[in-house]
Coordinates of C-alpha atoms and ligand atoms in Angstrom, one line a residue:
M1 CA -21.9 13.1 -6.9
A2 CA -17.9 13.0 -6.6
L3 CA -17.4 13.7 -3.3
R4 CA -18.7 12.0 -0.5
S5 CA -18.7 12.2 3.5
G6 CA -17.2 10.1 6.0
E7 CA -20.5 8.9 7.2
Q8 CA -21.5 8.3 3.6
Y9 CA -18.6 6.1 2.8
V10 CA -19.1 3.9 6.0
E11 CA -23.1 3.6 5.5
S12 CA -22.0 2.2 1.8
I13 CA -19.3 -0.6 3.5
R14 CA -21.2 -1.2 5.9
K15 CA -24.5 -2.7 3.3
M16 CA -22.2 -4.9 1.4
R17 CA -22.0 -8.6 1.7
P18 CA -20.3 -10.0 4.6
N19 CA -17.3 -12.4 2.6
I20 CA -14.8 -11.6 5.1
Y21 CA -13.5 -14.0 8.1
K22 CA -10.8 -13.9 10.8
W23 CA -10.3 -16.5 13.7
G24 CA -12.4 -18.7 11.6
E25 CA -15.7 -16.8 12.0
L26 CA -17.5 -14.4 9.5
I27 CA -17.2 -11.2 10.2
K28 CA -20.7 -9.3 9.8
D29 CA -20.1 -5.6 9.8
V30 CA -16.5 -4.8 9.2
T31 CA -17.5 -1.1 10.1
T32 CA -17.9 -2.4 13.9
H33 CA -15.8 -5.5 14.2
P34 CA -12.8 -5.1 16.0
A35 CA -10.5 -6.3 13.5
T36 CA -11.4 -4.0 10.9
R37 CA -13.5 -1.0 12.4
L38 CA -10.2 1.2 13.0
H39 CA -9.0 0.7 9.6
V40 CA -12.2 1.9 8.4
Q41 CA -12.7 4.8 10.7
S42 CA -9.0 5.7 9.3
V43 CA -10.2 5.8 5.6
K44 CA -13.1 7.3 6.6
R45 CA -10.9 10.2 7.7
S46 CA -9.8 10.8 4.2
Y47 CA -13.5 10.8 3.1
D48 CA -13.7 14.1 6.1
L49 CA -11.0 15.7 5.2
S50 CA -11.6 16.1 1.3
H51 CA -14.5 19.0 2.7
D52 CA -12.1 20.3 4.9
P53 CA -11.6 23.6 3.7
E54 CA -8.0 23.5 5.4
K55 CA -6.8 20.1 3.8
A56 CA -9.1 19.6 0.5
A57 CA -6.2 20.3 -1.8
I58 CA -4.4 17.5 -0.2
Y59 CA -7.1 15.2 -0.7
T60 CA -8.7 16.2 -3.3
A61 CA -7.9 16.6 -7.3
K62 CA -9.7 17.6 -10.3
S63 CA -11.2 15.1 -12.7
H64 CA -9.6 14.3 -16.3
L65 CA -12.7 13.4 -17.6
T66 CA -15.2 16.1 -15.9
G67 CA -13.1 18.8 -14.6
E68 CA -15.2 18.2 -11.6
T69 CA -13.3 17.9 -8.0
V70 CA -12.9 14.6 -6.8
H71 CA -11.5 12.3 -4.2
R72 CA -7.8 12.2 -5.0
W73 CA -7.3 8.6 -5.1
N74 CA -10.0 8.7 -7.8
S75 CA -7.8 11.0 -10.0
L76 CA -5.7 10.0 -12.8
M77 CA -2.0 11.4 -12.1
Q78 CA -1.0 13.4 -15.1
S79 CA 1.7 15.2 -14.0
A80 CA 4.7 15.3 -11.4
E81 CA 2.9 17.7 -9.2
D82 CA 0.3 14.9 -9.4
V83 CA 2.3 11.8 -8.0
M84 CA 3.9 14.3 -5.9
G85 CA 0.0 15.5 -4.7
N86 CA 0.1 11.6 -4.0
S87 CA 2.8 11.4 -2.1
N88 CA 2.0 14.2 0.1
M89 CA -1.8 13.0 0.6
K90 CA 0.3 9.7 1.7
R91 CA 2.4 11.6 4.5
E92 CA -0.7 13.6 5.8
Q93 CA -2.4 10.3 6.1
Y94 CA 0.3 8.7 8.2
H95 CA 0.4 12.1 10.5
Q96 CA -3.8 11.5 10.5
T97 CA -3.8 7.6 12.0
G98 CA 0.2 6.9 12.2
T99 CA -0.4 4.2 9.8
C100 CA -1.7 2.5 6.3
Q101 CA -4.7 3.3 4.7
G102 CA -4.6 0.7 2.1
A103 CA -7.8 1.3 0.1
T104 CA -7.0 4.7 -1.2
C105 CA -3.6 3.5 -2.4
A106 CA -2.6 0.2 -4.6
G107 CA -6.3 0.1 -6.2
W108 CA -5.6 3.6 -7.3
T109 CA -2.3 3.0 -8.5
G110 CA -3.7 -0.2 -10.7
M111 CA -6.5 1.6 -12.1
N112 CA -3.9 4.4 -13.0
V113 CA -1.8 2.3 -15.0
L114 CA -4.8 0.4 -16.3
W115 CA -5.6 4.0 -18.2
D116 CA -1.9 4.0 -19.8
I117 CA -2.0 0.0 -20.6
T118 CA -5.3 0.0 -22.1
W119 CA -4.9 2.7 -24.4
Q120 CA -1.6 1.1 -25.5
M121 CA -3.8 -2.3 -26.2
D122 CA -6.0 -0.3 -28.1
R123 CA -3.9 1.1 -30.3
D124 CA -1.7 -1.6 -30.9
L125 CA -4.7 -4.1 -31.0
G126 CA -8.0 -2.8 -31.8
T127 CA -9.5 -3.7 -28.9
H128 CA -11.8 -2.3 -26.4
Y129 CA -10.3 -2.0 -23.1
H130 CA -9.6 1.4 -23.0
E131 CA -13.5 2.5 -23.3
R132 CA -14.2 0.2 -20.6
V133 CA -11.7 2.0 -18.3
K134 CA -13.2 5.2 -19.0
K135 CA -16.6 3.8 -18.4
Y136 CA -15.5 2.2 -15.0
W137 CA -13.6 5.5 -14.3
K138 CA -16.8 7.2 -14.5
Y139 CA -18.4 4.7 -12.1
M140 CA -15.4 4.6 -9.5
E141 CA -16.1 8.7 -9.5
D142 CA -19.3 9.2 -9.4
N143 CA -19.6 6.8 -6.6
A144 CA -16.6 7.8 -5.0
I145 CA -14.9 4.1 -4.9
A146 CA -12.4 2.9 -2.3
M147 CA -10.1 0.5 -4.0
A148 CA -7.5 -2.3 -2.6
G149 CA -4.9 -3.3 -5.4
A150 CA -4.5 -7.3 -6.1
L151 CA -0.9 -7.9 -7.4
T152 CA 0.6 -10.3 -5.2
D153 CA -0.2 -13.7 -6.3
A154 CA -0.2 -16.8 -3.8
K155 CA 2.7 -18.0 -6.6
G156 CA 3.5 -21.6 -5.2
N157 CA 7.0 -22.5 -5.7
R158 CA 9.0 -19.7 -6.1
S159 CA 11.5 -21.1 -8.9
L160 CA 8.8 -22.3 -11.5
R161 CA 6.4 -20.3 -13.8
P162 CA 2.2 -19.6 -12.8
S163 CA 1.6 -22.2 -15.7
Q164 CA 4.2 -24.9 -14.0
Q165 CA 2.8 -24.7 -11.2
A166 CA 1.4 -27.9 -9.5
N167 CA -1.8 -25.8 -8.7
K168 CA -3.0 -23.8 -11.2
D169 CA -4.8 -21.3 -8.5
S170 CA -1.4 -20.4 -6.8
N171 CA -1.8 -17.7 -9.3
L172 CA -5.4 -15.8 -10.3
H173 CA -6.2 -17.0 -13.8
V174 CA -9.1 -16.7 -16.5
K175 CA -10.6 -20.4 -16.2
E176 CA -13.2 -19.5 -18.8
I177 CA -13.9 -17.1 -21.1
R178 CA -17.8 -16.2 -22.1
S179 CA -19.5 -14.0 -24.5
D180 CA -20.4 -11.8 -21.4
G181 CA -17.2 -12.0 -19.5
I182 CA -15.0 -14.4 -17.8
V183 CA -14.7 -16.7 -14.6
I184 CA -11.5 -16.1 -12.8
R185 CA -10.0 -18.5 -10.0
G186 CA -7.0 -19.0 -7.3
F187 CA -5.2 -16.7 -5.0
K188 CA -4.0 -12.8 -4.1
C189 CA -2.7 -12.7 -1.2
Q190 CA -1.0 -9.9 1.7
I191 CA -3.6 -7.7 0.2
C192 CA -3.7 -4.4 2.1
G193 CA -6.8 -2.5 2.2
V194 CA -9.5 -5.0 1.6
A195 CA -11.8 -4.8 4.6
A196 CA -12.6 -0.7 3.8
A197 CA -12.3 -0.8 0.2
H198 CA -15.8 -0.9 -2.0
E199 CA -13.9 -2.6 -5.0
I200 CA -10.7 -4.9 -5.6
I201 CA -8.4 -4.1 -8.5
C202 CA -6.6 -7.4 -10.3
V203 CA -3.7 -7.3 -12.4
P204 CA -1.2 -9.6 -12.8
G205 CA 1.5 -9.9 -10.3
S206 CA 4.5 -9.8 -13.0
G207 CA 5.7 -9.4 -16.1
Y208 CA 4.8 -12.5 -18.2
G209 CA 5.6 -14.5 -21.5
E210 CA 3.1 -16.2 -24.2
S211 CA 3.2 -19.6 -22.3
E212 CA 1.4 -17.4 -19.4
K213 CA -1.3 -15.6 -21.4
D214 CA -4.1 -17.3 -19.0
F215 CA -2.5 -15.5 -15.9
C216 CA -2.4 -12.0 -17.5
V217 CA -5.6 -10.8 -16.3
A218 CA -7.1 -7.1 -15.1
A219 CA -9.9 -6.8 -13.9
A220 CA -12.5 -4.2 -11.3
V221 CA -14.7 -6.6 -9.0
P222 CA -16.7 -5.8 -6.1
R223 CA -15.2 -6.6 -2.8
D224 CA -18.3 -8.3 -2.2
V225 CA -18.8 -10.3 -5.2
E226 CA -20.5 -14.0 -5.7
G227 CA -17.7 -16.6 -5.1
L228 CA -14.9 -14.4 -3.4
T229 CA -13.8 -15.5 -0.1
I230 CA -11.2 -13.3 2.1
V231 CA -9.2 -14.1 5.0
E232 CA -8.3 -11.0 7.4
T233 CA -4.9 -11.9 8.5
R234 CA -3.6 -8.9 10.4
R235 CA 0.2 -8.3 12.5
P236 CA 1.6 -9.5 15.2
S237 CA 0.0 -8.1 18.4
D238 CA -3.5 -7.4 16.6
A239 CA -5.0 -9.2 19.7
R240 CA -3.7 -6.4 21.9
D241 CA -4.6 -3.5 19.3
E242 CA -8.5 -5.1 19.4
E243 CA -8.4 -4.5 23.2
E244 CA -10.7 -1.5 23.4
G245 CA -8.6 0.1 26.5
W246 CA -7.9 3.6 26.9
D247 CA -4.4 2.6 26.1
A248 CA -4.6 1.8 22.6
P249 CA -3.9 4.0 19.3
K250 CA -6.7 5.6 18.5
A251 CA -6.6 5.6 14.8
G252 CA -5.2 3.7 12.0
N253 CA -4.4 -0.3 12.4
I254 CA -4.7 -1.6 8.5
T255 CA -5.8 -4.8 7.1
Q256 CA -4.2 -7.3 5.2
T257 CA -5.8 -10.1 3.4
F258 CA -5.6 -13.3 1.5
L259 CA -8.4 -13.7 -1.3
I260 CA -9.8 -16.7 -2.6
F261 CA -11.5 -16.3 -5.7
D262 CA -13.7 -19.9 -6.6
D263 CA -14.9 -19.2 -9.8
V264 CA -15.6 -15.5 -9.9
F265 CA -17.6 -14.0 -12.8
V266 CA -16.7 -10.7 -14.2
P267 CA -18.9 -9.3 -16.5
N268 CA -17.2 -7.5 -20.0
D269 CA -17.3 -4.4 -19.0
R270 CA -15.1 -4.6 -16.2
V271 CA -12.2 -7.5 -18.0
F272 CA -9.0 -4.8 -18.8
M273 CA -6.6 -7.4 -20.0
C274 CA -7.3 -10.8 -21.1
G275 CA -4.2 -12.7 -22.3
E276 CA -2.4 -9.9 -23.5
A277 CA 1.2 -11.1 -22.3
K278 CA 3.4 -8.6 -24.1
Y279 CA 1.6 -5.7 -22.0
T280 CA 2.4 -7.1 -18.4
G281 CA 6.2 -5.5 -17.9
R282 CA 4.9 -2.5 -19.0
L283 CA 1.9 -2.4 -16.7
L284 CA 4.3 -3.8 -13.8
M285 CA 7.0 -1.2 -14.6
N286 CA 4.7 1.7 -14.4
F287 CA 2.7 0.4 -11.5
T288 CA 6.2 0.1 -9.2
S289 CA 7.8 3.4 -10.8
I290 CA 4.5 5.3 -9.6
Y291 CA 4.5 2.9 -6.1
R292 CA 7.9 3.2 -5.3
A293 CA 8.1 7.0 -5.8
A294 CA 5.4 7.4 -3.1
I295 CA 5.9 4.8 -0.7
G296 CA 9.0 6.7 1.0
A297 CA 5.9 9.3 1.5
C298 CA 4.4 6.4 3.4
V299 CA 7.1 5.4 5.7
A300 CA 8.5 9.0 6.3
G301 CA 4.8 9.9 7.7
Q302 CA 5.1 7.3 9.8
G303 CA 9.0 8.4 10.6
D304 CA 7.5 12.1 11.5
I305 CA 5.0 10.2 14.1
M306 CA 7.5 7.8 15.7
I307 CA 9.5 11.1 16.3
G308 CA 6.7 12.8 17.9
A309 CA 6.1 9.4 20.1
A310 CA 10.1 9.1 20.7
I311 CA 9.7 12.9 22.1
N312 CA 7.0 12.2 24.1
M313 CA 8.0 8.9 25.8
A314 CA 11.5 10.8 26.6
R315 CA 9.4 13.8 28.4
A316 CA 6.7 11.1 30.2
N317 CA 10.1 9.2 31.4
G318 CA 11.1 12.8 33.0
L319 CA 13.5 13.6 30.0
S320 CA 14.1 16.5 28.1
M321 CA 14.7 15.6 24.2
R322 CA 17.7 17.4 24.0
P323 CA 20.3 14.6 25.1
F324 CA 18.2 12.9 22.3
Q325 CA 18.8 15.6 19.9
D326 CA 21.4 13.2 17.4
K327 CA 19.1 10.5 17.2
L328 CA 16.0 12.7 16.5
V329 CA 18.0 14.2 13.6
Q330 CA 18.7 10.9 12.3
M331 CA 15.1 10.1 12.4
A332 CA 14.7 13.0 10.7
V333 CA 17.2 12.7 7.8
N334 CA 15.7 8.8 7.3
N335 CA 12.4 10.3 6.7
E336 CA 13.1 13.2 4.4
I337 CA 15.8 10.4 2.5
T338 CA 13.0 8.5 1.5
Y339 CA 10.8 11.5 0.7
G340 CA 13.0 13.2 -1.2
L341 CA 14.3 10.4 -3.7
G342 CA 10.4 9.7 -4.4
L343 CA 9.9 13.4 -5.6
G344 CA 13.5 13.4 -7.1
S345 CA 12.1 10.3 -9.5
M346 CA 8.7 12.5 -10.1
M347 CA 10.9 15.3 -11.1
R348 CA 13.0 13.0 -13.7
G349 CA 9.5 11.4 -15.0
R350 CA 7.8 11.2 -18.1
K351 CA 4.0 11.7 -19.5
Q352 CA 3.1 9.1 -21.7
P353 CA 1.1 9.3 -24.6
S354 CA -1.9 8.2 -23.0
G355 CA -2.1 11.1 -20.5
L356 CA -0.7 9.0 -17.4
F357 CA 3.3 10.8 -15.8
V358 CA 5.2 8.1 -14.8
P359 CA 8.3 9.0 -12.5
D360 CA 11.6 8.0 -13.5
P361 CA 12.0 4.1 -12.6
L362 CA 15.9 4.0 -11.6
L363 CA 15.0 6.5 -9.2
A364 CA 11.9 4.9 -7.8
H365 CA 13.1 1.4 -7.4
A366 CA 16.2 3.0 -5.9
N367 CA 13.8 4.5 -3.6
K368 CA 12.4 1.3 -2.4
T369 CA 15.6 0.0 -1.7
Q370 CA 16.0 2.7 1.3
V371 CA 12.5 2.3 2.6
A372 CA 13.3 -1.5 2.8
K373 CA 15.8 0.0 5.5
L374 CA 15.7 3.5 6.9
P375 CA 12.7 2.9 8.6
Y376 CA 14.1 0.2 10.6
E377 CA 16.6 2.4 12.1
T378 CA 14.1 5.2 12.6
K379 CA 12.0 2.1 14.7
V380 CA 14.9 1.3 16.5
I381 CA 16.0 4.6 17.6
A382 CA 12.1 5.3 18.9
Q383 CA 12.6 2.4 21.2
D384 CA 16.2 3.1 22.4
I385 CA 15.0 6.9 23.3
S386 CA 11.4 5.1 25.0
G387 CA 12.8 2.6 27.1
G388 CA 11.7 -0.7 27.5
I389 CA 8.1 -0.7 28.3
A390 CA 7.8 0.5 24.7
E391 CA 9.1 -2.4 23.6
T392 CA 6.7 -5.9 23.0
G393 CA 6.2 -7.7 26.2
C394 CA 7.3 -5.5 28.7
F395 CA 3.8 -3.6 29.4
P396 CA 0.9 -4.6 31.2
S397 CA -2.1 -5.4 29.5
F398 CA -5.5 -2.9 29.8
K399 CA -7.2 -5.7 31.2
D400 CA -4.7 -5.7 34.2
F401 CA -4.8 -1.8 34.9
Q402 CA -8.4 -2.6 35.4
S403 CA -7.7 -5.2 38.2
T404 CA -9.1 -3.7 41.7
E405 CA -6.6 -5.7 43.1
Y406 CA -3.3 -4.4 41.5
G407 CA -4.2 -1.8 38.7
K408 CA -3.5 1.3 40.5
K409 CA -0.5 -0.1 41.9
L410 CA 1.1 -0.4 38.4
L411 CA -0.1 3.0 37.2
E412 CA 2.1 4.0 40.2
A413 CA 4.6 1.7 38.9
L414 CA 4.5 3.2 35.8
T415 CA 4.5 6.8 37.1
A416 CA 7.9 8.9 35.9
G417 CA 8.1 12.3 34.2
A418 CA 4.1 12.1 33.6
D419 CA 1.5 10.0 35.4
G420 CA 1.3 6.6 34.9
E421 CA -1.4 6.6 32.1
T422 CA 0.1 9.4 30.4
R423 CA 3.2 7.1 30.1
A424 CA 1.3 4.2 29.3
R425 CA -0.2 5.6 26.4
A426 CA 3.0 6.8 25.2
A427 CA 4.7 3.7 25.4
R428 CA 1.5 1.8 23.6
L429 CA 2.0 4.0 20.8
V430 CA 6.0 3.4 20.5
E431 CA 5.0 -0.4 20.6
W432 CA 2.3 0.0 18.0
L433 CA 4.8 1.8 15.5
T434 CA 7.5 -0.1 15.9
V435 CA 6.7 -3.6 16.8
G436 CA 2.8 -3.9 16.5
G437 CA -0.4 -3.4 13.9
G438 CA 1.0 -0.4 13.1
I439 CA 3.6 -1.0 10.8
P440 CA 3.5 -0.8 7.1
G441 CA 4.8 -3.2 4.7
C442 CA 8.0 -1.6 4.9
M443 CA 10.6 -4.6 3.3
H444 CA 8.1 -6.7 1.2
G445 CA 5.0 -4.0 0.7
G446 CA 5.1 -2.9 -2.8
G447 CA 7.2 -5.8 -3.7
S448 CA 10.5 -6.7 -2.4
P449 CA 13.8 -4.9 -2.1
D450 CA 15.5 -7.1 -4.6
G451 CA 13.1 -7.1 -7.1
A452 CA 13.6 -3.5 -7.2
R453 CA 17.6 -4.0 -7.0
L454 CA 16.6 -5.8 -10.0
V455 CA 15.7 -2.8 -12.0
V456 CA 18.5 -0.5 -10.5
R457 CA 20.9 -3.1 -11.9
A458 CA 19.4 -2.9 -15.2
M459 CA 19.3 1.2 -15.7
T460 CA 22.5 1.5 -14.4
K461 CA 24.8 2.8 -17.2
W462 CA 27.8 0.4 -16.0
E463 CA 29.6 0.4 -18.7
D464 CA 29.3 4.6 -19.6
Y465 CA 30.3 5.1 -15.8
A466 CA 33.7 3.2 -16.5
A467 CA 34.4 4.8 -19.7
E468 CA 34.5 8.3 -18.4
A469 CA 36.3 6.7 -15.2
K470 CA 38.9 5.5 -17.8
R471 CA 39.0 9.0 -19.6
I472 CA 39.6 10.9 -16.6
A473 CA 42.4 8.4 -15.0
G474 CA 44.1 8.4 -18.5
I475 CA 43.6 5.0 -19.2
T476 CA 44.0 4.4 -23.0
A477 CA 44.4 0.5 -22.7
D478 CA 41.9 -1.8 -23.3
L479 CA 39.9 -2.8 -20.4
P480 CA 37.3 -5.1 -21.0
D481 CA 35.4 -7.0 -18.5
P482 CA 37.7 -11.0 -18.1
A483 CA 34.4 -13.9 -18.4
P484 CA 33.5 -14.5 -15.3
A485 CA 35.7 -17.3 -13.8
K486 CA 34.7 -20.9 -13.9
K487 CA 33.2 -22.6 -10.6
Ligands
LIG501 C1 2.0 -4.9 4.8 C2 2.3 -5.2 3.2 C3 1.5 -5.1 2.4 C4 1.1 -5.6 1.0 N1 0.0 -5.1 0.5 C5 -0.1 -5.5 -1.1 C6 -1.2 -5.1 -1.2 O1 -2.0 -4.0 -1.0 N2 -1.4 -5.8 -2.9 C7 -0.3 -6.4 -3.3 O2 -0.6 -6.8 -4.6 N3 0.5 -6.9 -2.5 C8 1.0 -6.5 -1.2 N4 1.7 -6.8 -0.2 C9 2.3 -8.3 -1.0 C10 3.8 -7.4 -1.5 O3 3.8 -6.9 -2.8 C11 4.4 -9.0 -1.6 O4 4.9 -9.5 -0.5 C12 5.9 -8.7 -2.3 O5 6.0 -8.6 -3.5 C13 7.1 -9.8 -1.9 O6 5.9 -11.1 -2.6 P1 6.4 -12.5 -1.4 O7 6.0 -11.9 0.2 O8 5.5 -13.6 -1.9 O9 7.8 -12.9 -0.9 P2 8.5 -13.6 -2.2 O10 8.0 -13.7 -3.5 O11 8.5 -15.1 -1.4 O12 10.0 -13.3 -2.0 C14 10.8 -13.9 -0.8 C15 12.0 -13.6 -1.1 O13 12.5 -14.5 -2.2 C16 13.1 -13.3 -3.2 N5 12.9 -14.6 -4.4 C17 11.3 -14.2 -4.6 N6 11.3 -15.4 -5.8 C18 12.8 -15.3 -5.9 C19 13.6 -15.7 -7.5 N7 12.3 -16.7 -8.4 N8 14.6 -16.5 -7.9 C20 15.2 -15.4 -6.6 N9 14.9 -14.7 -5.3 C21 13.6 -14.8 -5.4 C22 12.6 -11.9 -2.9 O14 13.1 -10.9 -3.4 C23 12.7 -12.0 -1.4 O15 13.9 -11.6 -0.8 C24 2.1 -6.6 0.7 C25 2.9 -7.0 1.6 C26 2.9 -6.3 2.8 C27 4.2 -7.1 3.7

């Protein structure tokens, strides 16, 4: 059974061992707890839409193993069209819920790049990792698994390597190798979508040298595995998002977590890398190329909803969208730049001998730098159009609306181009999208923009461009780069 219904998905998540905490307390059921329930609901929507005749082409793909229809987030991306399918699903998911779904994203990309790197390792080293990945892939398809992807380690002091850290747990590492598996421990932090996932795909957070072999570990672990404690950390305005009022957004709310691996045993068939430092660089470059090609569609999808939310606010304020047309066009331009740059990187990408398709790294990383910039302008415009009540702190809480003493007066005060409740709902959405729990990780989600700039710097043909410009200018003299001035 490769496809599951939303209800089956929720049921399978409900059955998992509780190991997620928030505000110092154990969340007994992530499908009903206010901190996690909306996230589970938003992933449920993707399972349901996989069965919707109008949306199925977006949410499903063909298995490269069996030819069966599978959820898209369980498929191998083998062509530019497949990575575009990733982008289009993400933009569509944002249209459904206004925000990120996490559990159908980074873990999926993680499995895709593990498909490739294990193929490489088996070919070069005679290991058997690829067979394990294939077996796990079948399990993932058959059980329609939702996966979080854990790359980011706690890292400790950023100027030191993992092996130099005072606390080895700052980075997830192999503590012990046994005949039947490995024991891992350490911290992975800021991981998206864990509460709504069945499994966590762990891969190294950086490319490493031989001195860092212990940290070169990739594995699939069940979210509720013994020895794993998870702390849910979400967003600045989460207390507000969790109020069960009519003004709260009706979908979305992603979750973010810290993962504490305290001697977690991983059986061999779930271990996909253990010490092969040489392969971590390629793994990371493939991951970031796919991820950063598609991330432009995420922020474009949220930008589309910001456009809609801003138009609704203008109207609720009693204004036409016309005076704001130039600003709205700028929002649309921002969205299409990040979406289109991602598509461009796919068109210039290449299929690897393993079967994985990898977008062009230069364009994908250039896209990440824009993803860390343009959505912020889009948010500013949405707030600009909406007025002060859509900014944080300028809007009464749901409980105040319920007051028998002054609740009705608050609604009267909010009445403008629309009744007070309509304007309140419209304002809450803009607040949630621009300063609240609906914001995806534009700046650091998918890695820091400075990391992306390093790739652009490394891949741009500076000397070729200088030589061409010299020729066009008719310069025949030598024009060497002088040695940098001494400080
Ligand atoms: C909303 C959100 C969702 C996320 N989801 C996931 C997820 O699902 N899975 C996952 O694995 N991770 C996830 N992350 C984590 C994300 O990948 C990291 O935040 C990102 O890689 C940056 O790491 P950091 O936060 O530790 O920042 P840092 O590494 O501390 O970076 C801070 C700044 O310092 C710079 N810097 C860092 N090290 C150096 C150095 N040695 N020299 C010079 N400059 C340096 C960086 O470029 C950056 O400007 C998510 C993050 C966010 C915000």
